[in-house]
Short mmCIF file of C-alpha atoms in Angstrom, two decimals:
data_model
loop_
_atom_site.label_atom_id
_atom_site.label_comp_id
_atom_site.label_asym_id
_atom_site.label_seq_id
_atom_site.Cartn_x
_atom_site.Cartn_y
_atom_site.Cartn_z
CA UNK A 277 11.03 -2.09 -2.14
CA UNK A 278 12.79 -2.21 -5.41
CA UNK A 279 15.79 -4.98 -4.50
CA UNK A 280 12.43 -6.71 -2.96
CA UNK A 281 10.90 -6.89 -5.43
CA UNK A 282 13.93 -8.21 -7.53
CA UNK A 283 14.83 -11.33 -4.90
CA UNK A 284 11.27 -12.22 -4.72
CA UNK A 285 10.34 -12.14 -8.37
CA UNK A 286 13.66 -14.21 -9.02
CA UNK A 287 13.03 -16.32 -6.85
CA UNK A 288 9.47 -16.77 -7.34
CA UNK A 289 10.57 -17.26 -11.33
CA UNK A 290 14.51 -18.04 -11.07
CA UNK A 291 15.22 -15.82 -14.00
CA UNK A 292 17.00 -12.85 -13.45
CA UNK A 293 14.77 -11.12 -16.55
CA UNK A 294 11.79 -11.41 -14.41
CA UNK A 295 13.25 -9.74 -11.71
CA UNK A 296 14.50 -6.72 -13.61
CA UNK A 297 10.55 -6.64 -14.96
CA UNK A 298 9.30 -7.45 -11.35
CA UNK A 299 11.05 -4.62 -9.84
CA UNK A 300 10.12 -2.15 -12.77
CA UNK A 301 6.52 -2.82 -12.52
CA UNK A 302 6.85 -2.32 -8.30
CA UNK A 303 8.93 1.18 -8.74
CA UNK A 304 7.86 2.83 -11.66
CA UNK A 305 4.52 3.14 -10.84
CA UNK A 306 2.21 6.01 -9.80
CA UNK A 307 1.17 4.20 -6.77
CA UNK A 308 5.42 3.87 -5.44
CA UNK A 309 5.73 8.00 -6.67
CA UNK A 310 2.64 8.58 -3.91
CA UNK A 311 4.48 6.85 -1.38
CA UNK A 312 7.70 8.78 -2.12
CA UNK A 313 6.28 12.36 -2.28
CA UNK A 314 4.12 11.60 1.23
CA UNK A 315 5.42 12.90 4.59
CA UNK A 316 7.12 10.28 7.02
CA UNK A 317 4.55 8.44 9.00
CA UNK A 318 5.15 4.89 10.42
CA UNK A 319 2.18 3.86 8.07
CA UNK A 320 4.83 4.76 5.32
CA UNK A 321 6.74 1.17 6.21
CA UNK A 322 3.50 -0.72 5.60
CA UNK A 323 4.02 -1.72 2.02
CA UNK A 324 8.36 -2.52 2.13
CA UNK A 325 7.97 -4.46 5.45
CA UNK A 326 4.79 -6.25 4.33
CA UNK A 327 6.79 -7.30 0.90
CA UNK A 328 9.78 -8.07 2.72
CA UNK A 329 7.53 -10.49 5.26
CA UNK A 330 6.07 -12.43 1.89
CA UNK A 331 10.12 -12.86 0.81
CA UNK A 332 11.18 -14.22 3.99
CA UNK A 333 7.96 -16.47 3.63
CA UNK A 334 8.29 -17.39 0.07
CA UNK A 335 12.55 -17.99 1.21
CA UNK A 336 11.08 -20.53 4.23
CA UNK A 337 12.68 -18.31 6.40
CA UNK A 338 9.60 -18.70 9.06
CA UNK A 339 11.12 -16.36 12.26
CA UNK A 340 12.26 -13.58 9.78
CA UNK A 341 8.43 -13.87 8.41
CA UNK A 342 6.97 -13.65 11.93
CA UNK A 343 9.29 -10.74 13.02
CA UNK A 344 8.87 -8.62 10.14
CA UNK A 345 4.78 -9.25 10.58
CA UNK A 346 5.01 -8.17 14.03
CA UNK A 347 6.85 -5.15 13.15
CA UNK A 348 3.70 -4.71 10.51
CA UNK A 349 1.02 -4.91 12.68
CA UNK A 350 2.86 -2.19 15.01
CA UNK A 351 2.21 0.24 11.90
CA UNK A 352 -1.37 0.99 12.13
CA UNK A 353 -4.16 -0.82 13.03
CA UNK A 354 -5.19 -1.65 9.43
CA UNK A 355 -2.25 -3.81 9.22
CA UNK A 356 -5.20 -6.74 10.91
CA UNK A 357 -7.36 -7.08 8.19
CA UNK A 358 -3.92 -7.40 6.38
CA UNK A 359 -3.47 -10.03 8.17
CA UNK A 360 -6.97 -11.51 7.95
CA UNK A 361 -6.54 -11.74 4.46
CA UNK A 362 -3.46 -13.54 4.38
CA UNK A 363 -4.76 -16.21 6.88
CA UNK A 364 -7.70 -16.56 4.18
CA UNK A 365 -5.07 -16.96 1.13
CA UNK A 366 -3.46 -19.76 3.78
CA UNK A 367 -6.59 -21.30 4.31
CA UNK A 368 -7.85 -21.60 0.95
CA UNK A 369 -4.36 -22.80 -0.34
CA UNK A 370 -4.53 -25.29 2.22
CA UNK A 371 -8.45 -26.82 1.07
CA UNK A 372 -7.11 -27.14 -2.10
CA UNK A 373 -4.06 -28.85 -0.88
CA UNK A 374 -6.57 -30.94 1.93
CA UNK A 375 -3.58 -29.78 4.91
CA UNK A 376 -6.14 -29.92 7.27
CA UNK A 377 -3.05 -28.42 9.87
CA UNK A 378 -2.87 -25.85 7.63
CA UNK A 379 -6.38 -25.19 7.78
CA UNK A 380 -6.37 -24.83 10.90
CA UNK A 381 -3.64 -22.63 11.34
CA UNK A 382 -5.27 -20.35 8.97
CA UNK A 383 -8.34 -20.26 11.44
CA UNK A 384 -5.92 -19.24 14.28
CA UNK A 385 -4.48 -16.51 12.52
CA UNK A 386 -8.28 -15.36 11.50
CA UNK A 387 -8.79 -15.36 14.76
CA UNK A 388 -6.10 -13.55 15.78
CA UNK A 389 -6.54 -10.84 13.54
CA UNK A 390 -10.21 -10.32 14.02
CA UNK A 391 -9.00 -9.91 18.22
CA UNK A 392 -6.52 -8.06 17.48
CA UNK A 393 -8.38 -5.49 15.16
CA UNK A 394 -11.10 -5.55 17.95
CA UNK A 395 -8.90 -4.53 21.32
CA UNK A 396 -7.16 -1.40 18.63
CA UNK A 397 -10.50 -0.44 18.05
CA UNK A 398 -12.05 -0.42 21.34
CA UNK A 399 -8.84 1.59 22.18
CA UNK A 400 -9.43 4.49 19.30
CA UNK A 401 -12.76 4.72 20.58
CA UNK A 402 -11.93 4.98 23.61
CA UNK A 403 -9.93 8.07 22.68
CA UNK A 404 -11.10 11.95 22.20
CA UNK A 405 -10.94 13.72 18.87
CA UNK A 406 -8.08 15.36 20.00
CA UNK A 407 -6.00 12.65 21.06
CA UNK A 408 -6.35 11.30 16.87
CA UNK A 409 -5.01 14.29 16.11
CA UNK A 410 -8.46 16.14 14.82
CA UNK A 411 -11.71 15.74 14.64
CA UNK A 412 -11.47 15.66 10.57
CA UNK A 413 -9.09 13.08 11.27
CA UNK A 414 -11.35 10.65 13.05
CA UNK A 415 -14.15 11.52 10.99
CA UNK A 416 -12.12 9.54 7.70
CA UNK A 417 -10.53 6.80 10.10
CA UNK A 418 -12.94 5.98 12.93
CA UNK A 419 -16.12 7.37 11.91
CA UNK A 420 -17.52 3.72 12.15
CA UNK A 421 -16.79 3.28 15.54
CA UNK A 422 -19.61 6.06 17.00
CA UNK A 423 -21.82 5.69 13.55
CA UNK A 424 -23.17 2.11 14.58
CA UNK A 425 -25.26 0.25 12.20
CA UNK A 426 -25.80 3.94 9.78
CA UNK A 427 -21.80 3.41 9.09
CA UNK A 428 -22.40 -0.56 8.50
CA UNK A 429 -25.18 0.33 5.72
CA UNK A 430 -23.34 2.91 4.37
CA UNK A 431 -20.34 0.91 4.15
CA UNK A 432 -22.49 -2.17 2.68
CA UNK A 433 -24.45 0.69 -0.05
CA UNK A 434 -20.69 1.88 -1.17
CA UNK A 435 -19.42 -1.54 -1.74
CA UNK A 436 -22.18 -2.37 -4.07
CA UNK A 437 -21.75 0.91 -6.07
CA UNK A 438 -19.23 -0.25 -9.10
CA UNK A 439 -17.84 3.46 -8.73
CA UNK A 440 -16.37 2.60 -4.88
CA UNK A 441 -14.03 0.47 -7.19
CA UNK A 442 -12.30 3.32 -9.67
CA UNK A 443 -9.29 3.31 -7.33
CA UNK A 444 -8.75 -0.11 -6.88
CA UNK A 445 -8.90 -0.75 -10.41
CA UNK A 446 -7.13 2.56 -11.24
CA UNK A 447 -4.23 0.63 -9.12
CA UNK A 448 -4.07 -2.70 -11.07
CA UNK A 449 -3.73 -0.73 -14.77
CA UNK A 450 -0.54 0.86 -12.46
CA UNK A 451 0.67 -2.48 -12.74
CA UNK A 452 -0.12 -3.67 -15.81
CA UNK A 453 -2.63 -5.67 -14.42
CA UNK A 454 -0.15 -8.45 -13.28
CA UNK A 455 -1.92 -8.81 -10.36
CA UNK A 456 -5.34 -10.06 -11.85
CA UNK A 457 -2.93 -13.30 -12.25
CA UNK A 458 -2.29 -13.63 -8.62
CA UNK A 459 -5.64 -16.23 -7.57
CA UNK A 460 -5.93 -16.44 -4.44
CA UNK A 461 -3.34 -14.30 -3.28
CA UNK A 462 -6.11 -11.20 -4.42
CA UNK A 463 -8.06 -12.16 -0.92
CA UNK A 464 -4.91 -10.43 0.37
CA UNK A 465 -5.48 -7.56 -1.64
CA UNK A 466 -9.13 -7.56 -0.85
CA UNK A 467 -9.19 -7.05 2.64
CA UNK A 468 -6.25 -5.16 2.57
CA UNK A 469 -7.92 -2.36 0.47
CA UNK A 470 -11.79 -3.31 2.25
CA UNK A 471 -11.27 0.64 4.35
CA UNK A 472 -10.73 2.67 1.17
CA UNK A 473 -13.10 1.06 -1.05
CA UNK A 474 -16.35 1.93 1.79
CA UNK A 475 -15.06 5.14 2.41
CA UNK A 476 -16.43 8.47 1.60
CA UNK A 477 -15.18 8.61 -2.09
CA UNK A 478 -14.60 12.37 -1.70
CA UNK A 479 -11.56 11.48 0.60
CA UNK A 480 -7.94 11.28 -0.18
CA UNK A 481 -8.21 7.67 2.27
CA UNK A 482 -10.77 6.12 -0.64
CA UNK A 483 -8.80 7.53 -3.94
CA UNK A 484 -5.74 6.16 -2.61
CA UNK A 485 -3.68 9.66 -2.38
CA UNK A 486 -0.12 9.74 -1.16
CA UNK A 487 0.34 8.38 2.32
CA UNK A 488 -3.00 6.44 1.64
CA UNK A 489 -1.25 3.62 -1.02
CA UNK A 490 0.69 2.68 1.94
CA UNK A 491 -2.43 0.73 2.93
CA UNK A 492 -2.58 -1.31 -0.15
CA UNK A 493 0.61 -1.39 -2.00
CA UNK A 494 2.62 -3.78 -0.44
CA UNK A 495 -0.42 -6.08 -1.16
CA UNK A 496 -1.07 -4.90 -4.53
CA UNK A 497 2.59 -5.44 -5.41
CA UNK A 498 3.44 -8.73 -4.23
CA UNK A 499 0.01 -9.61 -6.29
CA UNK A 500 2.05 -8.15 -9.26
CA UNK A 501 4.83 -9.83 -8.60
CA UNK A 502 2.82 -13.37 -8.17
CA UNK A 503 1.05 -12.73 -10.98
CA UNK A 504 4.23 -11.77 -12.98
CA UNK A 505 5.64 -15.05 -11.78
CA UNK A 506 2.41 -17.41 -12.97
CA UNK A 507 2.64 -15.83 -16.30
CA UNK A 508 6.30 -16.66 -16.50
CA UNK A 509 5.48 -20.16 -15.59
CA UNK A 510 2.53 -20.35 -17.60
CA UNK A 511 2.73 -23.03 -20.52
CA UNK A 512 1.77 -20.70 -23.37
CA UNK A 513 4.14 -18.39 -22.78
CA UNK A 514 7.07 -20.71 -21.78
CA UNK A 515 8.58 -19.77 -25.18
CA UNK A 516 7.12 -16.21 -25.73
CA UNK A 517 8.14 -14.87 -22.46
CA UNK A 518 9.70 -11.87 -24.55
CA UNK A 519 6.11 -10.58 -24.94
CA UNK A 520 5.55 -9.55 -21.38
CA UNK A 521 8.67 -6.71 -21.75
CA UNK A 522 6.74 -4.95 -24.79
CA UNK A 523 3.67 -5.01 -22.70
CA UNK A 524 5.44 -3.94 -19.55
CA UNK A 525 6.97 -0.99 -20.99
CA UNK A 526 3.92 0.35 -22.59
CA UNK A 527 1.63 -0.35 -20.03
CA UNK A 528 3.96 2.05 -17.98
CA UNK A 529 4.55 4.32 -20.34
CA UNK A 530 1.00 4.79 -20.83
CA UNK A 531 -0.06 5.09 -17.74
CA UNK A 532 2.82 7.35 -16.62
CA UNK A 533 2.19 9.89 -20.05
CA UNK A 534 -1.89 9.81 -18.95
CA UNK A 535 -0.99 10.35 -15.18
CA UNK A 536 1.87 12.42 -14.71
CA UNK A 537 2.77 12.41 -10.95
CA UNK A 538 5.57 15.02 -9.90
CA UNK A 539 6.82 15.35 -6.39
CA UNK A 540 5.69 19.02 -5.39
CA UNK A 541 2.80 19.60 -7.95
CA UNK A 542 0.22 17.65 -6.38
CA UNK A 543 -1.58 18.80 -4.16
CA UNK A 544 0.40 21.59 -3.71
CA UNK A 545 1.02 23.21 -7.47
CA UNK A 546 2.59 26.29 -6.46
CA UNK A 547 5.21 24.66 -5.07
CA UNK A 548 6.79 23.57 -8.19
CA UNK A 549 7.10 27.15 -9.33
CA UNK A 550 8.25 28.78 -5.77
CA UNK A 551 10.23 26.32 -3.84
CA UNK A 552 13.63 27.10 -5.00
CA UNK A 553 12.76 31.05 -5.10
CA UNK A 554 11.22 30.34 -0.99
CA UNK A 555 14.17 28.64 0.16
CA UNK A 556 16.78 30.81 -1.36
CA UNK A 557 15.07 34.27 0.84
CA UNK A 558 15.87 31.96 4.10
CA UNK A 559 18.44 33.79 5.95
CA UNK A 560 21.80 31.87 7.31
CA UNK A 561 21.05 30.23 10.33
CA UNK A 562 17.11 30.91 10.80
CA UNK A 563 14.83 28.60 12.30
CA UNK A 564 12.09 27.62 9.75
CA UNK A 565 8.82 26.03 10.31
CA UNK A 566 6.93 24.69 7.11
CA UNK A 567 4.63 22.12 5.81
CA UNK A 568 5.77 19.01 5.70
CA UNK A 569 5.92 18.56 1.93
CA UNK A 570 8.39 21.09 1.92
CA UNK A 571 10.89 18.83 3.97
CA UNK A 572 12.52 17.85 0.64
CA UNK A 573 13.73 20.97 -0.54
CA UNK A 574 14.81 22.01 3.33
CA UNK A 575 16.46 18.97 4.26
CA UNK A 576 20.39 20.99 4.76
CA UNK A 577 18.69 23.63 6.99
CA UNK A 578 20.19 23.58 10.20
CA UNK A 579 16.50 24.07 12.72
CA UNK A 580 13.59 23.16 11.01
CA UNK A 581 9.68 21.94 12.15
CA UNK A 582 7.73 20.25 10.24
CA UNK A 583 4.07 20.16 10.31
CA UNK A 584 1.32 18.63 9.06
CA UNK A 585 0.01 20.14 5.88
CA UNK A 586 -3.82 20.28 7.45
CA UNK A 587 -2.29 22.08 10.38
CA UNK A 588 -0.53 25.35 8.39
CA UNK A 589 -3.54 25.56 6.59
CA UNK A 590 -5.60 26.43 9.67
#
């Protein structure tokens, strides 16, 4: 995501200084560190391919854009109201332009999405608790689709709670809060992030823990790295453009000192202190099974299986 982030905040900006700043805001903060201490899922590709898919747009490069979305809505089924954002960023840009084709493009690919979200759906419900994995599992994820209308008023009481936001707004101070530049491009962001914000707060899926920034951080960033852009344009700071490096750098140094974010501490803090000790009593040779967040610090053993962390703790 990082040499993303560069091409698309120089070329958004055509300064290579912005790019440098682009790509520190997108890797230095807590929200990239959960993504690189999470297990490998597929959902893990959500946020590169999704920023990748905005560069090949913002480059004109249409059938790179269209592959790489394709290979994004693959991911997880999520990925739609991704998608339903973006055709209401498209839509909106095009009112404002008065491309009527362009408005109605945008409806298409609202369409789309919303049939698309609705045949994954009626396929997870279709499934048993076993076949997502657990029943805790489909609980977090699916719980809406046997709830009926008691999920729909939940959902609709949590959204109107100013606390169902904490995360959200937890994620723009991780990037300086660039993307509150963004306009419309935060419709994006919105649905994008629309799962987490209704869930159960207690869950790792609301508060935006590890695997869960996938969801939202290829969204958030390329907000960041629009917003970044409109400052650079922006006529009062055409010639104090040096101010945003200052504010950068603290902003992430704050936020880094107040959050500390290691690789093995959280949520597993005795693996921090026993890891190195753990591996070292491993005999030559040995097959090993472990929890996945120890896949790190096993990566040169020869037989290894991983499982999920929820799984070795049953």
């Amino acid at each position: 995501m990082g040499l993303c982030a560069f091409l698309l905040s120089r070329r958004l900006t055509g300064s290579n200084a912005a790019a440098w700043a682009g790509m520190l805001v997108v890797c230095a903060s807590p929200g990239m560190i959960h993504l690189l201490r999470s297990g490998f899922f597929i959902q893990l590709a959500m946020a590169p391919i999704f920023l990748w898919a905005m560069h090949a747009h913002a480059s004109g490069r249409r059938w790179a854009a269209l592959a790489l979305w394709a290979v994004f809505l693959g991911c997880s089924e999520q990925a739609t109201l991704t998608l339903a954002g973006f055709s209401l960023f498209i839509g909106a840009s095009s009112i404002k332009a008065k491309d009527r084709g362009g408005t109605l493009r945008a409806l298409g690919l609202l369409v789309l999405a919303a049939s698309l979200f609705w045949l994954e759906m009626r396929i997870k419900s279709a499934m048993s608790p076993h076949q997502l994995h657990e029943e805790h599992y489909a609980d977090i994820y699916y719980g809406h689709l046997t709830a009926g209308g008691a999920y729909l008023k939940n959902a609709l009481g949590a959204l109107s709670s100013p606390a169902a936001y904490l995360p959200m707004a937890l994620l723009f101070l991780d990037l300086a809060l660039l993307p509150l530049a963004a306009g419309r491009r935060l419709l994006v962001l919105a649905c994008a992030a629309l799962p987490q914000i209704a869930a159960n707060p207690v869950t790792e899926f609301h508060n935006l823990v590890n695997l869960q920034m996938t969801y939202v951080y290829g969204p958030a960033a390329w907000c960041a790295l629009e917003g970044l852009a409109a400052l650079w344009r922006s006529d009062f700071l055409t010639k104090r453009r040096s101010w945003l490096f200052p504010w950068l750098l603290l902003s992430l140094g704050q936020i880094l000192w107040w959050v500390p974010i290691g690789f093995f501490d959280i949520p597993w803090p005795p693996y921090a202190r026993t890891m190195s000790a753990a591996v070292g009593m491993i005999p030559s040779g040995a097959s090993v099974w472990a929890d996945d967040a120890a896949g790190p610090a096993l990566a040169f053993t020869e037989r290894i299986k991983l499982v999920n962390s929820g799984a070795i703790n049953e």
